């Protein structure tokens, strides 16, 4: 299914509400769009995320999907936004490399720099190549959570970020996600293999977007 994308990279379709926030845009892409990264907002409502995107130098993704399935486009597709973070090594998963190919005790920043020297098809999509999709959902500490000694010294928000569990997206969110991913793949000619959950691509909470499903059947208009 193809959708109309204007010269700025805004989708013109009844299912997509324009809520563009130039504050999260970081300039035009210098390379081709190669993939999609699916996130969760770590916020309870779409309003809180939309409001945060209006703050100076805010970070955010290109789309936001509310719990009821409403899709907001919050940045132009042809603009880069900061939503991915330091890249994991895709070659370790394919696999085309081993940890012995990296410096000993390589950190997140060093691994990211090494990955960015690879061709886009040989690594995960970075901020420059990826379209970001956020789904409303906030991580919470599990019931009966027993923190370690180290965790007890953490501020509550950091502890929640590290050990919290993200909720499963609603059925409406996953239906909207499937539709959006499908039209982006068709309209931008993206490979079906190039859609990733945020923690697969970067160093994030492993439960983020764990229940995201972008492969549901798309109803015929």
XYZ file of N, CA and C in Angstrom:
663
model
N 0.847 -1.189 0.000
C 0.000 0.000 0.000
C 0.884 1.241 0.000
N 0.714 2.092 -1.005
C 1.482 3.322 -1.099
C 0.694 4.477 -0.503
N 1.398 5.415 0.142
C 0.773 6.632 0.641
C 1.511 7.817 0.043
N 0.847 8.958 0.013
C 1.474 10.170 -0.507
C 2.395 10.757 0.553
N 3.627 11.005 0.167
C 4.602 11.650 1.047
C 5.001 12.957 0.387
N 4.777 14.088 1.079
C 5.066 15.364 0.450
C 6.569 15.624 0.406
N 6.969 16.744 -0.168
C 8.392 17.017 -0.391
C 9.174 17.164 0.911
N 8.465 17.441 1.995
C 9.139 17.583 3.285
C 9.257 16.254 4.020
N 8.473 15.250 3.561
C 8.496 13.966 4.244
C 7.349 13.786 5.208
N 6.235 14.464 4.959
C 5.036 14.302 5.776
C 4.039 13.442 5.007
N 3.475 12.437 5.694
C 2.511 11.530 5.066
C 1.139 12.187 5.015
N 0.535 12.154 3.843
C -0.816 12.666 3.678
C -1.783 11.491 3.595
N -2.390 11.174 4.727
C -3.347 10.067 4.801
C -4.256 10.303 5.999
N -5.509 9.882 5.879
C -6.496 10.111 6.937
C -6.101 9.458 8.257
N -5.292 8.404 8.221
C -4.911 7.698 9.454
C -3.787 8.390 10.212
N -3.145 9.360 9.579
C -1.973 9.992 10.196
C -2.276 11.453 10.521
N -2.159 11.796 11.797
C -2.357 13.178 12.237
C -1.016 13.902 12.280
N -0.971 15.085 11.684
C 0.271 15.858 11.694
C 0.429 16.560 13.046
N 1.561 16.288 13.705
C 1.897 16.936 14.971
C 3.404 17.205 14.957
N 3.857 17.791 13.861
C 5.296 17.970 13.656
C 5.890 18.910 14.696
N 7.003 18.482 15.281
C 7.738 19.277 16.262
C 9.154 19.509 15.733
N 9.415 20.674 15.131
C 10.753 20.944 14.590
C 11.854 20.846 15.639
N 11.478 20.950 16.935
C 12.492 20.890 17.996
C 13.202 19.540 18.042
N 12.564 18.470 17.569
C 13.225 17.153 17.620
C 13.961 16.828 16.320
N 13.852 17.689 15.324
C 14.531 17.458 14.047
C 15.953 17.989 14.099
N 16.866 17.237 13.523
C 18.286 17.584 13.597
C 18.915 17.819 12.218
N 18.112 18.217 11.241
C 18.632 18.513 9.918
C 18.335 17.407 8.920
N 18.481 17.720 7.659
C 18.170 16.766 6.598
C 19.136 15.588 6.621
N 18.602 14.426 6.275
C 19.455 13.243 6.169
C 20.467 13.431 5.040
N 21.629 12.837 5.214
C 22.637 12.896 4.154
C 22.751 11.566 3.422
N 21.994 10.563 3.884
C 21.991 9.260 3.230
C 20.586 8.732 3.085
N 20.473 7.572 2.473
C 19.170 6.965 2.229
C 18.581 6.396 3.519
N 17.252 6.368 3.600
C 16.559 5.698 4.692
C 16.658 4.193 4.444
N 17.123 3.451 5.443
C 17.332 2.010 5.246
C 16.525 1.138 6.200
N 15.948 1.708 7.261
C 15.246 0.860 8.219
C 14.331 1.617 9.147
N 13.697 0.862 10.045
C 12.736 1.395 11.014
C 13.108 0.842 12.390
N 13.050 1.709 13.404
C 13.297 1.290 14.782
C 12.052 1.588 15.609
N 11.564 0.564 16.323
C 10.326 0.663 17.099
C 10.662 0.837 18.580
N 10.046 1.837 19.203
C 10.310 2.205 20.590
C 9.016 2.190 21.416
N 9.195 2.337 22.737
C 8.112 2.757 23.614
C 8.553 4.021 24.334
N 7.582 4.893 24.629
C 7.896 6.250 25.072
C 8.408 6.343 26.499
N 8.071 5.380 27.343
C 8.289 5.473 28.787
C 7.494 6.640 29.368
N 6.301 6.815 28.855
C 5.360 7.825 29.348
C 3.966 7.218 29.309
N 3.085 7.721 30.169
C 1.742 7.151 30.278
C 0.779 7.626 29.202
N 1.009 8.814 28.659
C 0.061 9.389 27.702
C 0.779 9.953 26.493
N 0.047 10.071 25.396
C 0.610 10.705 24.207
C 0.826 12.195 24.447
N -0.047 12.815 25.240
C 0.054 14.259 25.493
C 1.385 14.611 26.151
N 1.833 13.778 27.099
C 3.097 14.083 27.778
C 4.266 14.022 26.802
N 4.235 13.056 25.877
C 5.314 12.965 24.891
C 5.235 14.106 23.887
N 4.039 14.390 23.395
C 3.882 15.482 22.431
C 4.319 16.808 23.036
N 4.005 17.011 24.310
C 4.433 18.248 24.976
C 5.938 18.291 25.148
N 6.542 17.147 25.456
C 7.996 17.122 25.645
C 8.722 17.413 24.342
N 8.127 17.018 23.222
C 8.749 17.254 21.921
C 8.817 18.741 21.566
N 8.059 19.554 22.266
C 8.038 20.994 21.985
C 9.111 21.757 22.749
N 9.814 21.044 23.639
C 10.858 21.700 24.411
C 12.110 21.902 23.561
N 12.878 22.963 23.823
C 14.111 23.194 23.046
C 15.052 21.995 23.104
N 15.578 21.615 21.948
C 16.541 20.519 21.810
C 15.994 19.187 22.325
N 14.692 19.005 22.232
C 14.084 17.740 22.664
C 14.478 16.614 21.717
N 14.410 15.386 22.220
C 14.629 14.209 21.394
C 13.306 13.484 21.181
N 13.175 12.833 20.054
C 11.945 12.109 19.752
C 12.078 11.385 18.430
N 11.037 10.651 18.086
C 11.024 9.873 16.847
C 10.058 10.497 15.843
N 9.939 9.875 14.689
C 9.143 10.446 13.600
C 7.641 10.222 13.764
N 7.287 9.138 14.461
C 5.870 8.819 14.649
C 5.621 8.435 16.100
N 4.385 8.679 16.540
C 3.941 8.329 17.882
C 2.586 7.639 17.769
N 2.461 6.449 18.351
C 1.205 5.703 18.295
C 0.599 5.651 19.690
N -0.605 6.225 19.821
C -1.300 6.270 21.105
C -1.903 4.901 21.422
N -2.358 4.742 22.665
C -2.909 3.460 23.096
C -4.170 3.078 22.328
N -4.889 4.086 21.806
C -6.105 3.796 21.038
C -5.829 3.587 19.557
N -4.538 3.592 19.179
C -4.165 3.360 17.787
C -4.010 4.618 16.956
N -4.253 5.780 17.540
C -4.055 7.031 16.802
C -2.579 7.197 16.450
N -2.308 7.541 15.192
C -0.942 7.727 14.715
C -0.666 9.215 14.529
N 0.359 9.709 15.188
C 0.812 11.094 15.015
C 2.150 11.080 14.284
N 2.305 11.955 13.300
C 3.627 12.140 12.706
C 4.246 13.357 13.364
N 5.330 13.155 14.078
C 5.922 14.201 14.897
C 7.198 14.800 14.308
N 7.703 14.202 13.247
C 8.868 14.749 12.541
C 8.787 14.331 11.079
N 9.353 15.150 10.214
C 9.376 14.829 8.791
C 10.316 13.650 8.540
N 9.903 12.755 7.673
C 10.688 11.548 7.391
C 12.090 11.886 6.896
N 12.211 12.950 6.103
C 13.507 13.268 5.514
C 14.422 14.034 6.471
N 13.963 14.242 7.696
C 14.788 14.853 8.730
C 15.324 13.775 9.667
N 16.543 13.965 10.107
C 17.127 13.070 11.113
C 16.616 13.462 12.496
N 16.324 12.475 13.335
C 16.024 12.736 14.738
C 16.906 11.829 15.593
N 17.113 12.217 16.837
C 17.932 11.417 17.751
C 17.031 10.453 18.513
N 16.991 9.206 18.087
C 16.130 8.234 18.737
C 16.783 6.862 18.890
N 17.918 6.618 18.261
C 18.512 5.283 18.274
C 19.510 5.100 19.408
N 20.515 5.972 19.488
C 21.573 5.801 20.478
C 22.735 4.996 19.923
N 23.742 4.688 20.769
C 24.922 3.949 20.304
C 24.539 2.573 19.767
N 25.072 2.228 18.604
C 24.705 0.981 17.942
C 25.386 -0.241 18.557
N 24.610 -1.324 18.633
C 25.174 -2.638 18.908
C 25.832 -3.154 17.619
N 26.632 -4.187 17.745
C 27.309 -4.762 16.581
C 26.401 -5.792 15.909
N 25.873 -5.445 14.749
C 24.994 -6.358 14.025
C 25.753 -7.589 13.543
N 27.035 -7.435 13.266
C 27.815 -8.553 12.737
C 27.923 -9.697 13.739
N 27.707 -9.403 15.038
C 27.729 -10.456 16.044
C 26.489 -11.332 15.967
N 25.411 -10.781 15.420
C 24.136 -11.486 15.344
C 24.005 -12.246 14.031
N 24.547 -11.712 12.942
C 24.322 -12.300 11.611
C 24.759 -13.766 11.483
N 25.901 -14.265 11.920
C 27.082 -13.563 12.443
C 28.159 -13.451 11.364
N 28.829 -12.301 11.389
C 29.950 -12.100 10.474
C 31.211 -11.688 11.221
N 31.111 -11.637 12.550
C 32.282 -11.289 13.345
C 32.136 -11.930 14.720
N 33.160 -11.825 15.532
C 33.124 -12.300 16.910
C 33.652 -11.192 17.802
N 33.471 -11.338 19.104
C 33.951 -10.313 20.034
C 35.465 -10.137 19.938
N 36.170 -11.168 19.488
C 37.627 -11.060 19.358
C 38.034 -10.078 18.264
N 37.076 -9.711 17.403
C 37.365 -8.727 16.355
C 37.323 -7.300 16.889
N 36.874 -7.127 18.141
C 36.777 -5.802 18.748
C 37.853 -5.640 19.812
N 38.193 -4.398 20.149
C 39.153 -4.186 21.241
C 38.633 -4.815 22.536
N 39.542 -5.246 23.408
C 39.144 -5.859 24.676
C 38.342 -4.867 25.519
N 37.256 -5.351 26.120
C 36.380 -4.525 26.964
C 35.859 -3.300 26.199
N 35.472 -3.492 24.953
C 34.969 -2.385 24.147
C 33.671 -1.851 24.753
N 33.583 -0.527 24.895
C 32.407 0.108 25.466
C 31.403 0.511 24.396
N 30.301 1.083 24.842
C 29.223 1.451 23.929
C 29.684 2.474 22.896
N 30.412 3.500 23.341
C 30.847 4.553 22.425
C 31.833 4.026 21.395
N 32.778 3.224 21.849
C 33.780 2.680 20.931
C 33.137 1.728 19.928
N 32.212 0.871 20.385
C 31.545 -0.047 19.462
C 30.731 0.726 18.429
N 30.064 1.792 18.871
C 29.285 2.607 17.941
C 30.178 3.196 16.852
N 31.331 3.697 17.237
C 32.248 4.288 16.258
C 32.723 3.251 15.247
N 33.000 2.058 15.742
C 33.424 0.980 14.843
C 32.292 0.639 13.877
N 31.065 0.527 14.403
C 29.922 0.181 13.558
C 29.647 1.240 12.511
N 29.817 2.499 12.860
C 29.521 3.581 11.916
C 30.524 3.643 10.771
N 31.605 2.898 10.878
C 32.548 2.813 9.756
C 32.126 1.753 8.745
N 31.137 0.954 9.109
C 30.635 -0.068 8.195
C 29.580 0.532 7.273
N 29.353 -0.129 6.131
C 28.291 0.300 5.217
C 26.946 0.110 5.897
N 25.940 0.954 5.587
C 24.632 0.847 6.240
C 24.031 -0.547 6.222
N 24.203 -1.288 5.140
C 23.631 -2.627 5.063
C 24.323 -3.655 5.942
N 25.523 -3.328 6.435
C 26.285 -4.251 7.272
C 26.150 -3.939 8.759
N 25.369 -2.926 9.084
C 25.148 -2.562 10.488
C 23.678 -2.205 10.683
N 23.314 -1.961 11.927
C 21.951 -1.515 12.203
C 21.784 -0.069 11.734
N 20.554 0.336 11.391
C 20.344 1.731 10.983
C 20.547 2.690 12.150
N 21.284 3.740 11.893
C 21.543 4.760 12.908
C 20.508 5.873 12.782
N 20.690 6.926 13.569
C 19.783 8.071 13.462
C 19.693 8.611 12.033
N 20.805 8.533 11.304
C 20.819 9.086 9.952
C 19.983 8.266 8.980
N 19.860 6.962 9.202
C 19.157 6.109 8.235
C 17.804 5.592 8.715
N 17.494 5.717 9.998
C 16.314 5.056 10.554
C 15.119 5.991 10.731
N 13.940 5.467 10.412
C 12.687 6.101 10.802
C 12.323 5.545 12.178
N 11.990 6.430 13.118
C 11.643 6.003 14.464
C 10.143 6.034 14.710
N 9.635 4.979 15.335
C 8.217 4.897 15.702
C 8.132 4.661 17.204
N 7.493 5.574 17.916
C 7.270 5.432 19.354
C 5.852 4.920 19.609
N 5.711 4.050 20.617
C 4.402 3.595 21.071
C 4.255 3.996 22.534
N 3.129 4.601 22.880
C 2.930 5.065 24.251
C 2.953 3.878 25.216
N 3.776 3.963 26.254
C 3.868 2.907 27.252
C 4.983 3.214 28.228
N 4.707 3.090 29.507
C 5.679 3.436 30.552
C 6.126 2.191 31.301
N 7.427 2.069 31.509
C 7.973 0.935 32.253
C 7.711 1.103 33.748
N 7.414 -0.019 34.405
C 7.183 -0.010 35.850
C 7.921 -1.173 36.492
N 8.328 -0.976 37.742
C 9.004 -2.049 38.463
C 8.022 -3.191 38.699
N 8.471 -4.428 38.537
C 7.571 -5.573 38.738
C 7.078 -5.649 40.173
N 5.897 -6.205 40.350
C 5.359 -6.398 41.690
C 6.291 -7.308 42.497
N 6.585 -6.887 43.709
C 7.481 -7.664 44.557
C 8.948 -7.530 44.195
N 9.303 -6.530 43.404
C 10.688 -6.350 42.969
C 11.605 -6.172 44.179
N 12.706 -6.912 44.191
C 13.674 -6.851 45.283
C 15.004 -6.342 44.730
N 15.312 -5.061 44.923
C 16.532 -4.504 44.330
C 17.798 -5.053 44.971
N 18.852 -5.083 44.184
C 20.163 -5.470 44.705
C 20.715 -4.316 45.534
N 21.802 -4.577 46.218
C 22.434 -3.537 47.031
C 22.815 -2.339 46.164
N 23.347 -2.621 44.985
C 23.729 -1.540 44.071
C 22.499 -0.763 43.618
N 21.413 -1.460 43.320
C 20.206 -0.804 42.843
C 19.556 0.058 43.920
N 19.734 -0.318 45.179
C 19.144 0.465 46.268
C 19.749 1.858 46.384
N 20.928 2.026 45.808
C 21.593 3.328 45.848
C 21.202 4.211 44.651
N 20.460 3.642 43.724
C 20.065 4.392 42.525
C 18.877 5.299 42.807
N 18.815 6.473 42.145
C 17.587 7.270 42.185
C 16.439 6.447 41.594
N 15.217 6.696 42.046
C 14.078 5.891 41.643
C 13.903 5.853 40.126
N 14.063 6.991 39.454
C 13.847 7.025 38.010
C 14.885 6.195 37.270
N 16.125 6.227 37.739
C 17.158 5.407 37.090
C 16.885 3.922 37.343
N 16.466 3.606 38.563
C 16.148 2.222 38.891
C 15.004 1.716 38.029
N 13.986 2.534 37.877
C 12.849 2.153 37.035
C 13.294 1.974 35.588
N 14.178 2.847 35.126
C 14.670 2.729 33.762
C 15.481 1.460 33.535
N 16.248 1.067 34.548
C 17.090 -0.126 34.420
C 16.307 -1.419 34.601
N 15.444 -1.445 35.609
C 14.795 -2.704 35.996
C 13.305 -2.737 35.701
N 12.747 -1.619 35.230
C 11.325 -1.581 34.935
C 10.964 -2.468 33.751
N 9.711 -2.841 33.688
C 9.210 -3.682 32.600
C 8.177 -2.878 31.803
N 8.382 -2.804 30.497
C 7.447 -2.087 29.643
C 6.187 -2.918 29.420
N 5.031 -2.261 29.300
C 3.788 -3.000 29.064
C 3.699 -3.504 27.629
N 2.912 -4.549 27.435
C 2.622 -5.008 26.077
C 1.760 -3.959 25.385
N 2.109 -3.543 24.175
C 1.261 -2.585 23.462
C -0.166 -3.103 23.334
N -1.114 -2.183 23.262
C -2.504 -2.580 23.095
C -2.714 -3.180 21.706
N -3.830 -3.887 21.555
C -4.161 -4.447 20.238
C -4.278 -3.347 19.203
N -4.862 -2.212 19.598
C -5.013 -1.087 18.669
C -3.649 -0.531 18.263
N -2.709 -0.476 19.198
C -1.366 0.001 18.869
C -0.682 -0.916 17.867
N -0.782 -2.223 18.089
C -0.117 -3.155 17.172
C -0.769 -3.167 15.795
N -2.077 -2.973 15.732
C -2.726 -2.856 14.429
C -2.240 -1.605 13.705
N -2.150 -0.493 14.430
C -1.663 0.749 13.823
C -0.198 0.625 13.424
N 0.597 -0.040 14.277
C 2.008 -0.238 13.960
C 2.165 -1.066 12.694
N 1.379 -2.123 12.568
C 1.464 -2.972 11.373
C 1.121 -2.180 10.125
N 0.074 -1.375 10.202
C -0.304 -0.551 9.042
C 0.802 0.435 8.696
N 1.336 1.121 9.713
C 2.351 2.146 9.470
C 3.628 1.546 8.900
N 4.090 0.450 9.490
C 5.296 -0.207 8.976
C 5.071 -0.652 7.532
N 3.899 -1.206 7.260
C 3.601 -1.677 5.902
C 3.654 -0.537 4.884
N 3.035 0.584 5.201
C 3.015 1.678 4.222
C 4.389 2.325 4.090
N 5.155 2.371 5.175
C 6.507 2.918 5.079
C 7.404 2.015 4.244
N 7.299 0.708 4.450
C 8.088 -0.226 3.654
C 7.732 -0.116 2.176
N 6.432 -0.019 1.884
C 5.996 0.051 0.489
C 6.386 1.375 -0.150
N 6.169 2.480 0.570
C 6.388 3.807 -0.002
C 7.857 4.195 -0.051
N 8.658 3.694 0.914
C 10.074 4.049 0.974
C 10.964 2.929 0.454
N 10.362 1.824 -0.013
C 11.091 0.673 -0.543
C 12.100 0.125 0.473
N 11.603 -0.163 1.671
C 12.434 -0.702 2.735
C 12.254 -2.210 2.815
N 13.318 -2.921 3.067
C 13.260 -4.375 3.181
C 12.514 -4.777 4.451
N 11.756 -5.858 4.369
C 10.996 -6.322 5.528
C 11.904 -6.747 6.678
N 13.136 -7.079 6.371
C 14.082 -7.513 7.409
C 14.663 -6.350 8.201
N 14.389 -5.116 7.762
C 15.056 -3.957 8.361
C 14.153 -3.188 9.324
N 13.361 -3.919 10.103
C 12.552 -3.335 11.173
C 13.022 -3.957 12.474
N 13.338 -3.118 13.459
C 13.973 -3.612 14.681
C 13.348 -2.982 15.926
N 13.344 -3.748 17.008
C 13.032 -3.189 18.316
C 14.249 -2.435 18.837
N 13.988 -1.372 19.564
C 15.064 -0.492 20.021
C 16.193 -1.234 20.746
N 15.904 -2.124 21.721
C 17.009 -2.784 22.427
C 17.822 -3.742 21.565
N 17.298 -4.152 20.415
C 18.085 -4.994 19.511
C 19.166 -4.184 18.812
N 18.895 -2.903 18.631
C 19.779 -2.024 17.867
C 20.763 -1.285 18.768
N 20.283 -0.892 19.946
C 21.088 -0.075 20.847
C 21.059 -0.666 22.251
N 21.685 0.010 23.197
C 21.796 -0.504 24.571
C 20.678 0.076 25.419
N 19.501 -0.543 25.336
C 18.315 -0.051 26.018
C 17.698 -1.147 26.881
N 16.726 -0.767 27.694
C 15.978 -1.729 28.504
C 15.481 -2.852 27.603
N 15.811 -4.088 27.947
C 15.528 -5.219 27.060
C 14.042 -5.475 26.868
N 13.186 -4.927 27.739
C 11.743 -5.162 27.616
C 11.049 -4.124 26.733
N 11.787 -3.089 26.310
C 11.160 -2.056 25.478
C 10.694 -2.648 24.147
N 9.425 -2.436 23.842
C 8.817 -2.897 22.578
C 8.839 -4.414 22.433
N 8.987 -5.147 23.539
C 9.060 -6.611 23.424
C 7.740 -7.193 22.912
N 6.629 -6.503 23.148
C 5.340 -6.995 22.659
C 4.894 -6.341 21.376
N 5.760 -5.547 20.760
C 5.402 -4.883 19.508
C 5.290 -5.900 18.381
N 4.220 -5.805 17.598
C 3.997 -6.731 16.485
C 3.620 -5.926 15.250
N 4.496 -5.938 14.257
C 4.235 -5.171 13.036
C 3.929 -6.086 11.851
N 3.543 -7.323 12.132
C 3.282 -8.289 11.059
C 1.811 -8.714 10.984
N 0.930 -7.966 11.622
C -0.494 -8.312 11.579
C -1.063 -8.055 10.185
N -2.093 -8.800 9.770
C -2.700 -8.571 8.449
C -3.248 -7.147 8.335
N -3.078 -6.575 7.153
C -3.576 -5.218 6.891
C -4.905 -5.338 6.151
N -5.989 -4.808 6.736
C -7.306 -4.886 6.049
C -7.257 -4.238 4.671
N -7.917 -4.846 3.713
C -8.002 -4.275 2.366
C -8.987 -3.103 2.382
N -8.600 -1.933 1.854
C -9.512 -0.770 1.865
C -10.824 -1.093 1.149
